[in-house]
Structures are given as structure tokens and as C-alpha cells.
GROMACS .gro file of C-alpha atoms in nm:
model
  347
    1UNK     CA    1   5.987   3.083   3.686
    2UNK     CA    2   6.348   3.153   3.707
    3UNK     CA    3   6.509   3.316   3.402
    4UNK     CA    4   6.854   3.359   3.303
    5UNK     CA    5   7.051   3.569   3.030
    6UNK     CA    6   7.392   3.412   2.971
    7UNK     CA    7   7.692   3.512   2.685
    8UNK     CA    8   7.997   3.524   2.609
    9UNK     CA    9   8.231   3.810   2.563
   10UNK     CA   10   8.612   3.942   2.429
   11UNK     CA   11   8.677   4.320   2.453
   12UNK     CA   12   8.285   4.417   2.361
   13UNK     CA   13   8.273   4.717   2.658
   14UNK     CA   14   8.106   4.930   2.378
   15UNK     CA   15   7.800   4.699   2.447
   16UNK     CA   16   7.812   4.595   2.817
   17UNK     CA   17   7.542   4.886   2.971
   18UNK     CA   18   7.314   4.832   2.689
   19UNK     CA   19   7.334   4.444   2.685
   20UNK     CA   20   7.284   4.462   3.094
   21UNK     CA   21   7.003   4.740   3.045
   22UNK     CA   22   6.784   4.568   2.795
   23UNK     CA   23   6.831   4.208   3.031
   24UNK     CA   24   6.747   4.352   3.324
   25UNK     CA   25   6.398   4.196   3.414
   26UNK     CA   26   6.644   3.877   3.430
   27UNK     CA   27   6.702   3.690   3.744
   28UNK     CA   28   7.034   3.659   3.612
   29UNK     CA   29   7.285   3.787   3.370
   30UNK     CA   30   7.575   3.598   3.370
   31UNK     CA   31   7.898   3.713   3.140
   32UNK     CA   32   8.182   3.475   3.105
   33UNK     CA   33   8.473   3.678   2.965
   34UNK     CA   34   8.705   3.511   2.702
   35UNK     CA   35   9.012   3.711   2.735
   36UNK     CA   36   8.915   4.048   2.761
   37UNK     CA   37   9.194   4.340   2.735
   38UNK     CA   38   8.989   4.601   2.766
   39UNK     CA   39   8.709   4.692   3.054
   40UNK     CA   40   8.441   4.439   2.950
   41UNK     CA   41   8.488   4.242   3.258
   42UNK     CA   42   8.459   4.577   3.534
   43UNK     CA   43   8.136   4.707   3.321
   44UNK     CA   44   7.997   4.458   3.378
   45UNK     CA   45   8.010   4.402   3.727
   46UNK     CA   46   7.916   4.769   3.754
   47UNK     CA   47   7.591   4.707   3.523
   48UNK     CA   48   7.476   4.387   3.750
   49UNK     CA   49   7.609   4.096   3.559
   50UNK     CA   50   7.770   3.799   3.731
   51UNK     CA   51   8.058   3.778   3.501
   52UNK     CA   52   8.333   3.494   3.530
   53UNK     CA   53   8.709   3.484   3.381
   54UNK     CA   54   8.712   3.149   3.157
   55UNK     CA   55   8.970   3.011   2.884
   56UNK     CA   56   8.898   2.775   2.543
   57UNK     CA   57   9.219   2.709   2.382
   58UNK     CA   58   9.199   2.643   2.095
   59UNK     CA   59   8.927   2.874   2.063
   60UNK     CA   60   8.595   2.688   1.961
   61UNK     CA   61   8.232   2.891   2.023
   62UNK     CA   62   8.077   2.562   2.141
   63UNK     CA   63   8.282   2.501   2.427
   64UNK     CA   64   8.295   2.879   2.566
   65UNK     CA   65   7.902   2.890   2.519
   66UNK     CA   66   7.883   2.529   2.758
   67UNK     CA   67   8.118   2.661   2.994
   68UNK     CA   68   7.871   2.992   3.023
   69UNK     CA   69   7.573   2.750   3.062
   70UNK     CA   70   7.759   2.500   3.357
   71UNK     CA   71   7.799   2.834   3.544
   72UNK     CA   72   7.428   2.948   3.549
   73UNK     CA   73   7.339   2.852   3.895
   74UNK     CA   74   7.112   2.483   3.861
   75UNK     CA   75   6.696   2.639   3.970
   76UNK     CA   76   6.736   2.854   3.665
   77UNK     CA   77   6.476   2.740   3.455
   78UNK     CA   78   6.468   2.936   3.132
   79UNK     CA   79   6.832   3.057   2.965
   80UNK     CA   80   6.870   3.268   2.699
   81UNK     CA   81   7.192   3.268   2.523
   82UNK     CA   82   7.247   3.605   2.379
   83UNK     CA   83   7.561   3.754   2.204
   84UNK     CA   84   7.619   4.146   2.418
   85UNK     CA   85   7.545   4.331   2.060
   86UNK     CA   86   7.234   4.151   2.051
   87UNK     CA   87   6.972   4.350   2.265
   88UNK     CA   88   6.643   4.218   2.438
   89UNK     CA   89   6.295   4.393   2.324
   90UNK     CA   90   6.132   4.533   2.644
   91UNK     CA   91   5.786   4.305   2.699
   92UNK     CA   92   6.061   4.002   2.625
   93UNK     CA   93   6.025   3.870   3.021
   94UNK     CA   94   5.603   3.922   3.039
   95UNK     CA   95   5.638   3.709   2.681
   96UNK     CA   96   5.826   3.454   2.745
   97UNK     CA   97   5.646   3.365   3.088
   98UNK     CA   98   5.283   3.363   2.865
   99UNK     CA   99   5.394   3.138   2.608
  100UNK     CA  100   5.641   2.928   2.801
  101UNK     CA  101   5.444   2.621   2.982
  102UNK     CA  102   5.534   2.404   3.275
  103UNK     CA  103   5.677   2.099   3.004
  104UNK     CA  104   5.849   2.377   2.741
  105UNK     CA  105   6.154   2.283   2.642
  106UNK     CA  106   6.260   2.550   2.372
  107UNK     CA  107   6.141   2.896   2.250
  108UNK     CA  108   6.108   3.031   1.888
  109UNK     CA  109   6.104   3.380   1.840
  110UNK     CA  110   6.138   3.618   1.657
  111UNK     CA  111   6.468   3.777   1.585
  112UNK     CA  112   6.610   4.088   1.404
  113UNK     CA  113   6.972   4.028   1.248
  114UNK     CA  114   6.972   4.288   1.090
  115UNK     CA  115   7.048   4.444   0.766
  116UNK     CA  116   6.693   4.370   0.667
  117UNK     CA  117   6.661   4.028   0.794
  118UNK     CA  118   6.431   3.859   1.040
  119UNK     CA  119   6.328   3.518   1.140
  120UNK     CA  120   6.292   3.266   1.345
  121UNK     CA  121   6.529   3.206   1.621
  122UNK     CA  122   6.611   2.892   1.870
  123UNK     CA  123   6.816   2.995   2.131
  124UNK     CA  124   6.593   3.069   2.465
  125UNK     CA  125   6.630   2.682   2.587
  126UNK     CA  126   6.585   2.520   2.959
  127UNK     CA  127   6.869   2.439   3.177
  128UNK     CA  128   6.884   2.097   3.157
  129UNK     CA  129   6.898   1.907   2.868
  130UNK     CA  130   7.154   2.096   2.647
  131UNK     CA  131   7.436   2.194   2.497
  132UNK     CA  132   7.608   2.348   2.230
  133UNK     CA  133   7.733   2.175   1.920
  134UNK     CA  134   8.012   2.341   1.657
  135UNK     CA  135   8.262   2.521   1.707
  136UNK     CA  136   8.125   2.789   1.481
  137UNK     CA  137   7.814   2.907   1.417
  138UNK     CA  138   7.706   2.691   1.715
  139UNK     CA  139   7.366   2.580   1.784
  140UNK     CA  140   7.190   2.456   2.112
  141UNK     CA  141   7.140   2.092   2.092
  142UNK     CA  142   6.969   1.853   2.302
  143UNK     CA  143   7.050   1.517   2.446
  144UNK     CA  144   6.941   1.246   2.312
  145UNK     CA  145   6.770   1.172   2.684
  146UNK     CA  146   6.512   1.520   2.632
  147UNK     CA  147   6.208   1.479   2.486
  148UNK     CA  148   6.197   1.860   2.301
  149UNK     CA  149   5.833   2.056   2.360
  150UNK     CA  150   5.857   2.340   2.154
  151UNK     CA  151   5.652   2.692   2.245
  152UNK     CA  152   5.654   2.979   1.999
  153UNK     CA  153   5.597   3.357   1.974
  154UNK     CA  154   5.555   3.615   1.691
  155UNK     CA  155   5.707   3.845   1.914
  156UNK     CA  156   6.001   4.017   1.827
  157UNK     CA  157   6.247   3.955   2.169
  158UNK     CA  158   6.645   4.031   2.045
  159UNK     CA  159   6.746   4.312   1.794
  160UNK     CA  160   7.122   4.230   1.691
  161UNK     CA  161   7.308   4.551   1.672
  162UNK     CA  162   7.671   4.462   1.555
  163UNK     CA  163   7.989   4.652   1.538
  164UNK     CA  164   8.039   4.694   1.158
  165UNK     CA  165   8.433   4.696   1.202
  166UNK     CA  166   8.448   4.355   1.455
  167UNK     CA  167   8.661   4.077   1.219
  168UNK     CA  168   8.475   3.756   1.122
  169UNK     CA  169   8.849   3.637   1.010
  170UNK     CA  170   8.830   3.313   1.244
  171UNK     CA  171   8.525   3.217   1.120
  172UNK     CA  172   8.689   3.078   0.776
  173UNK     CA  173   8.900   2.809   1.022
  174UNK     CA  174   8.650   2.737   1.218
  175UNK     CA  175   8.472   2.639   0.948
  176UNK     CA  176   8.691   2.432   0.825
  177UNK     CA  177   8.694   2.240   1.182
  178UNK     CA  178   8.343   2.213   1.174
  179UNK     CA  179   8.303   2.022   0.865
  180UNK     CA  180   8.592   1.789   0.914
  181UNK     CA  181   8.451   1.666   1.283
  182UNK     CA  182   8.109   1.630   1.161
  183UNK     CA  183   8.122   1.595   0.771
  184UNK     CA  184   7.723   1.500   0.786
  185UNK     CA  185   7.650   1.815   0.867
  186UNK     CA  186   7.467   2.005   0.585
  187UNK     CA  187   7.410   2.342   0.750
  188UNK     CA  188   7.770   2.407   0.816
  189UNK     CA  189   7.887   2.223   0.478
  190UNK     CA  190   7.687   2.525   0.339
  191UNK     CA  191   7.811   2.799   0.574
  192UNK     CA  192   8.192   2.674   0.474
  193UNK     CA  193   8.114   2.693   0.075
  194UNK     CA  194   7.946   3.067   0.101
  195UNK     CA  195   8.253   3.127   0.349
  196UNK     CA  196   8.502   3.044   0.022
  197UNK     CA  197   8.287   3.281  -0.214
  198UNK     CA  198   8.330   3.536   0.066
  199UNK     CA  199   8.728   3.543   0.016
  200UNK     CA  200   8.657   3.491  -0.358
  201UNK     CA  201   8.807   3.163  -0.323
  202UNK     CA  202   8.568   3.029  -0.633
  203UNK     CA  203   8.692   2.663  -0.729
  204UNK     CA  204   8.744   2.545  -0.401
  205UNK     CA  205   8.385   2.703  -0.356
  206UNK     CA  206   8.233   2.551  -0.632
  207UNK     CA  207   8.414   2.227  -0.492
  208UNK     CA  208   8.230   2.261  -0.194
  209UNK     CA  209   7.875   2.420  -0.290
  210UNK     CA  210   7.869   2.055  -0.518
  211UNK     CA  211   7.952   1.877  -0.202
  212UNK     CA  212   7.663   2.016   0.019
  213UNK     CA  213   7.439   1.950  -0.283
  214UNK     CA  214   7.501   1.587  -0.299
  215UNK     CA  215   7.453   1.524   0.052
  216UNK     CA  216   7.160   1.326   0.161
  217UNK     CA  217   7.091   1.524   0.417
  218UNK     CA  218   7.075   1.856   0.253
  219UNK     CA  219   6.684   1.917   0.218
  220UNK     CA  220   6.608   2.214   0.287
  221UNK     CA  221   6.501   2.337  -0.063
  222UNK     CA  222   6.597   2.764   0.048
  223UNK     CA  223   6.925   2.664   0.146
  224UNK     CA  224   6.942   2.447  -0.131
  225UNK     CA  225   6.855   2.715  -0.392
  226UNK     CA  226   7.097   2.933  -0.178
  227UNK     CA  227   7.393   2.756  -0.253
  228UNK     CA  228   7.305   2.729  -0.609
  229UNK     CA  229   7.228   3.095  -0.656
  230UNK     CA  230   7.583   3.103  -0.507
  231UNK     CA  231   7.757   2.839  -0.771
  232UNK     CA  232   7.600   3.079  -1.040
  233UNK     CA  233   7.840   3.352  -0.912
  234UNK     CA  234   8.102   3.154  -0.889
  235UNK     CA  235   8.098   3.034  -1.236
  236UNK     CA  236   8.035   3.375  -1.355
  237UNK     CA  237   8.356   3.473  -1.175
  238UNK     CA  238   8.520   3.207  -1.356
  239UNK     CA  239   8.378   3.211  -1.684
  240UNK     CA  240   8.173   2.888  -1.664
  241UNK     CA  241   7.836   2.856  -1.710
  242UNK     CA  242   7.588   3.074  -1.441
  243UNK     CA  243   7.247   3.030  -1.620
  244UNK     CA  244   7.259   2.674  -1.580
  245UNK     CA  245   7.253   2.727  -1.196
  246UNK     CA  246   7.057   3.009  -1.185
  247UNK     CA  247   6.772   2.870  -1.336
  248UNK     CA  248   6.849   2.513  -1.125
  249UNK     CA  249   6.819   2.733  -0.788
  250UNK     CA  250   6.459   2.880  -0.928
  251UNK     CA  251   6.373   2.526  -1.006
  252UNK     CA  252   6.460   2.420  -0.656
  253UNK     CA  253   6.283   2.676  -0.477
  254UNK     CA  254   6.017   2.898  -0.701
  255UNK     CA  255   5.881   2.996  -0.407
  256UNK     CA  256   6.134   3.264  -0.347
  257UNK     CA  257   6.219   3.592  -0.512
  258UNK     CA  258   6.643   3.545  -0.481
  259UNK     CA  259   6.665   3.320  -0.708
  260UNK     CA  260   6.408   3.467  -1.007
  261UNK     CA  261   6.627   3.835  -0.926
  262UNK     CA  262   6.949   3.660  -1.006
  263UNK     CA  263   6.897   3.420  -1.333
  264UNK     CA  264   6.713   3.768  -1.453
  265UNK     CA  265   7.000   3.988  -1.349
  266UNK     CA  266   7.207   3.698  -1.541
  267UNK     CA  267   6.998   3.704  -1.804
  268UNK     CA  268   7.024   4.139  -1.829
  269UNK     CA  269   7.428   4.058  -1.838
  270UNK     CA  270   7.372   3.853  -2.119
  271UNK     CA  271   7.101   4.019  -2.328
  272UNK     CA  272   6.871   3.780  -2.292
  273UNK     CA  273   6.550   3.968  -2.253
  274UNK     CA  274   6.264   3.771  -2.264
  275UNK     CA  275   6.401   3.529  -1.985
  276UNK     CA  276   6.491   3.847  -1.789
  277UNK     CA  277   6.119   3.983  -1.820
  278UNK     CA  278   5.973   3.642  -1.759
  279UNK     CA  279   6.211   3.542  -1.450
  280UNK     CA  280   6.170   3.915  -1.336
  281UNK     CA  281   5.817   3.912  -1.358
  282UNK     CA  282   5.793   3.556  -1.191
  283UNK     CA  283   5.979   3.700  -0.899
  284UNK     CA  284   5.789   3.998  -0.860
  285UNK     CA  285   5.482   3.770  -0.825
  286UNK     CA  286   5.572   3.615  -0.515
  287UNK     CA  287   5.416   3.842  -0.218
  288UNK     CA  288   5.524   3.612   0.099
  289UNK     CA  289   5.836   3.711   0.231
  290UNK     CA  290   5.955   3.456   0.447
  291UNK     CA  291   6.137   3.472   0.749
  292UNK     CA  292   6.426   3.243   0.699
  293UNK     CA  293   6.799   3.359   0.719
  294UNK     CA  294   6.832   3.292   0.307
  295UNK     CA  295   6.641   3.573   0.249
  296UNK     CA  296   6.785   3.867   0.075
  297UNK     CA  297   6.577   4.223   0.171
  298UNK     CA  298   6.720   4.383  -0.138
  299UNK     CA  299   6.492   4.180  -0.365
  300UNK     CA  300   6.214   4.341  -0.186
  301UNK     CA  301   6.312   4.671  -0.316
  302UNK     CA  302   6.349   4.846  -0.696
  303UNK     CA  303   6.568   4.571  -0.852
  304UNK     CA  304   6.311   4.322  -0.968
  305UNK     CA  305   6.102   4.644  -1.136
  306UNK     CA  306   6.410   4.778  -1.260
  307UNK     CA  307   6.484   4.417  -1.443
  308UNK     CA  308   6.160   4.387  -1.562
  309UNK     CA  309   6.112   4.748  -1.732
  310UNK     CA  310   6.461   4.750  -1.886
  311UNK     CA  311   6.352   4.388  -2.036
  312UNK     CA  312   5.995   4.537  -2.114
  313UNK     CA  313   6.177   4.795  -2.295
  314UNK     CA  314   6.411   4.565  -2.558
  315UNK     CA  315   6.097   4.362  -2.594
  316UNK     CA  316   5.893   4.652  -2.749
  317UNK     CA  317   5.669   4.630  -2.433
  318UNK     CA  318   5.684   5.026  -2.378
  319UNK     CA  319   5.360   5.040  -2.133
  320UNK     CA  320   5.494   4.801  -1.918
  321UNK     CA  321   5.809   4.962  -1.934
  322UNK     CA  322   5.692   5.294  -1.812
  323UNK     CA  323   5.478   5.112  -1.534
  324UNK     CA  324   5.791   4.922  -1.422
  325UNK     CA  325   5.998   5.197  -1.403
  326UNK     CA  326   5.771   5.373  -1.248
  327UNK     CA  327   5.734   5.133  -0.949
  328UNK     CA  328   6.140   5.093  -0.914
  329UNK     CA  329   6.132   5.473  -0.904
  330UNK     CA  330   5.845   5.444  -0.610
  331UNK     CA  331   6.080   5.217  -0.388
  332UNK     CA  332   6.415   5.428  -0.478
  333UNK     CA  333   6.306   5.790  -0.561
  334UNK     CA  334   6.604   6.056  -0.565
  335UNK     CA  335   6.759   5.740  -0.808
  336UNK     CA  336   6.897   5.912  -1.107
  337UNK     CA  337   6.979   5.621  -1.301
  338UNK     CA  338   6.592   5.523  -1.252
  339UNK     CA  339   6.479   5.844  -1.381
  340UNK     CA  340   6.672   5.839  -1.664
  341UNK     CA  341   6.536   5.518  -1.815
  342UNK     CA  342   6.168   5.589  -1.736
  343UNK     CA  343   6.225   5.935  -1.947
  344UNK     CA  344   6.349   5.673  -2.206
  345UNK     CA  345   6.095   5.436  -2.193
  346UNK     CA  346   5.812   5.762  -2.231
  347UNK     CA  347   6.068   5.877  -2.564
   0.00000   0.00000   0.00000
């Protein structure tokens, strides 16, 4: 088995050594350079890449991750498109060859983007059969000729390890491209509308959370939720009416504990305490954290306890509010605000 590591790159020589380090066990690593200005290109020559000079004007991600793939050399047989701040786990080669068999198609693993969030991740693929599809947030698709035969692994293989300062200010254009030359599209209909909250643009987000929601093919009941957890905020930004779409999104997917921590931190705004117990309390009874990009790691933490014994509290529930407060304390000690209330809640 023949195993490649391919990317793309633009000025990233912060990463280069690591990125080469951690994909060394590949046959080959293969860099094609966007434009670089700065010594991506010599590092990683230096660090064993193969790395070529290429141009995509206008700039799409698609196109630049295709030409990366035509220039991995044709007996490669598994690729592995990786960004050079994401970083390969070591055991990743002795992995893939155990769960990858002779008809495999496609690998997903398991993959850390950090912040608190893992799941499931698409991107090892084979060489023929492929390509890449959007010109943001761009996905490996295959042709309609490939018969897909998925293998999969709990294994952890990539860690992404991002430069906190690198712009995403193209993305908001590319976007836009994206969902004008393939308006079917739900998952980047829904990456465009949470792009608009992200520049606080709220009525043409609202405009286009609505749109994602009344497409047919927008299933996926997460995302689904996701986008309504994220027309509540907009309407609260605009005066409208959250708590109609907060408690929509934990009608769509009850399953999750985003949606319960945000029509109960609605509800706190508001004074609305026994729906902020109850949707609190409903959220703190969900144990499976899944690993799906919606999820938020922060409900994991003290807020839903906090919620709850605050609630507790107006609600003349003062045992529960101690024990609540006591448990946000547990997952945040040194939190002075925390502290505070639970000496209340023992007054």
C-alpha cells in the first residue's frame, strides 16, 4: 500500500517542520504552494516534501485542492488531504493500513478541531475516483462512476492546531459563490447564514437561516436545530421574538444539550424561571455527547448547573439550588461569581 499526504499552502512556514514531521511514515508528502511570500516553499523542500508552485485565480479551495491531487504521482493508493496546521497522530500509518481493505474507498476518522471539538472526519480518500467540490469549505466528492466502500476507525489520526491570528475574511465571498453555483446545497446554505451572524449581519441572516430551513434537502435534524439556535440570536439582536426559535431548535433536535442551554439562557434573560429550570434540567439529562461539528463543548461545562440553580433558586427550590451550584462550582472552581450565589442559595 502506497500512501500519500497532500495540501495546500500560502505563507504557513510556522507549520512546515511539524506538518512534514508528523507525515513522515508517508510515501509521499506533496505541498503545492499557492503564492507563498515567505519561506513555505524552501522548508519544505528541506523537511522532505515534494512541493510544487501552482496558481487559482480567482482563488477557489476546490480547484487548488484538485490541482494538489492531479500531482500525486498515479500508484499512490491512499491520499490524505491535510491542511499544514493540521498534524497527523503517530500510529496514523500502522491504522490506516489495518482498517483500510483491498476495495476501501474512503476513511472516517477521528479528528480533533479543536477548541473542544471532535468528530468524524472524511478526508483520507483513494486516488482515483475523486475530487473536490466548493470553493469553500470544500469536500472530497466522488464520481458518479465509484461505487464508495467506506472503512472506519475510532482512532484519533489529525489534531488541527491553527494560528489564532490567520484571517477567515475570504471565507464570507466564498460563501457567497458557493451557494449561488449550487443553490441545492444545504450544508453550505447553512455555513453562509452562520457566516452573516458572524459579521452581525442579522436580517440578511435571518433571510438566509429561513432559506436553509425550507429546503428539501436540509435533514439533518443537528444542523437543523443549529441554525435555529442561531435565528434565536438573531432575533434577540433585533428585538424579535428568540423563544419561539429556541424552543423550535429543542423541538427539532432534543437529543442535544445546545439547544436546552440556550432557550434556558433565554428564558434566565427574561425571568422566566420555571422554563429555565425545566429546559436546564432537560439538557443536563442528556449524557451522550456526540461527535458532530454542531456541538458546542461549553455546554459540557458549569453553564447548564449554573442555569438550573439560579432557576432552582427563584422557584423556592433551595436544595436543589445548593446542589446545582455546587456542581457548576465542581466544573469551574476559582469562579467567584459561582461562589457567590451558592453562599446565597445556603442564606
Amino acid at each position: 500500500m502506497k500512501i500519500a499526504v497532500y495540501a495546500i499552502s500560502k505563507n504557513e512556514s510556522m507549520f512546515v517542520e511539524r506538518f512534514c514531521e508528523a507525515a513522515k511514515d508517508a510515501d509521499i508528502i506533496l505541498i503545492a504552494d499557492t503564492g507563498s511570500t515567505d519561506d513555505t516553499v524552501e522548508l519544505g523542500r528541506k523537511h522532505g516534501a515534494v512541493v510544487h508552485n501552482i496558481c487559482v485565480s480567482p482563488w477557489r479551495f476546490d480547484i487548488a485542492r484538485d490541482t494538489a491531487l492531479t500531482l500525486l504521482p498515479a500508484d499512490i493508493d491512499v491520499c490524505i488531504s491535510l491542511d499544514l496546521d493540521e498534524v497527523l497522530q503517530p500510529g496514523w500509518r500502522e491504522e490506516i493500513e489495518r482498517v483500510w481493505k483491498e476495495d476501501t474507498t474512503r476513511l472516517r476518522y477521528k479528528f480533533d478541531w479543536g477548541c473542544g471539538i471532535a468528530f468524524y472526519y472524511e478526508k483520507i480518500h483513494h486516488r482515483k475516483g475523486y475530487h473536490w467540490h466548493h470553493p469553500c469549505h470544500e469536500y472530497p466528492v466522488p464520481d458518479i462512476r465509484t461505487k464508495e466502500v467506506w472503512a472506519h476507525t475510532d482512532m484519533l489520526l489529525a489534531v488541527h492546531k491553527p494560528d489564532p491570528t490567520k484571517s477567515r475574511g475570504q471565507y464570507m465571498d466564498l460563501l457567497h459563490v458557493a451557494v449561488t453555483e449550487d443553490p441545492k446545497c444545504p450544508r453550505n446554505a447553512f455555513y453562509y447564514a452562520r457566516e452573516l451572524t458572524f459579521y452581525s449581519r442579522w436580517d440578511e441572516a435571518i433571510a438566509a437561516l429561513e432559506k436553509y430551513l425550507a429546503m428539501p434537502e436540509a435533514t439533518w435534524p443537528n444542523e437543523r436545530s443549529y441554525a435555529m439556535r442561531l435565528l434565536g440570536r438573531c432575533h434577540e439582536e433585533t428585538n424579535g421574538d428568540p423563544l419561539y426559535w429556541y424552543r423550535r431548535a429543542c423541538a427539532e433536535a432534543p437529543q442535544t444539550r445546545e439547544a436546552w442551554r440556550d432557550l434556558a439562557m433565554c428564558c434566565y434573560r427574561r425571568g422566566i424561571w420555571q422554563e429555565c429550570y425545566s429546559s436546564a434540567a432537560n439538557g443536563l439529562a442528556i449524557k451522550n455527547k456526540e461527535l458532530v461539528y454542531t456541538m458546542d463543548p461549553s455546554v459540557w461545562g458549569h453553564e447548564l448547573h449554573d442555569l438550573a440553580a439560579i432557576s432552582a433558586y427563584h422557584l423556592g427550590m433551595k436544595e436543589e439550588a445548593i446542589k446545582q451550584g455546587q456542581l457548576a462550582i465542581d466544573l469551574n472552581p476559582g469562579n467567584e461569581r459561582l461562589i457567590k450565589n451558592l453562599e446565597l442559595y445556603k442564606e
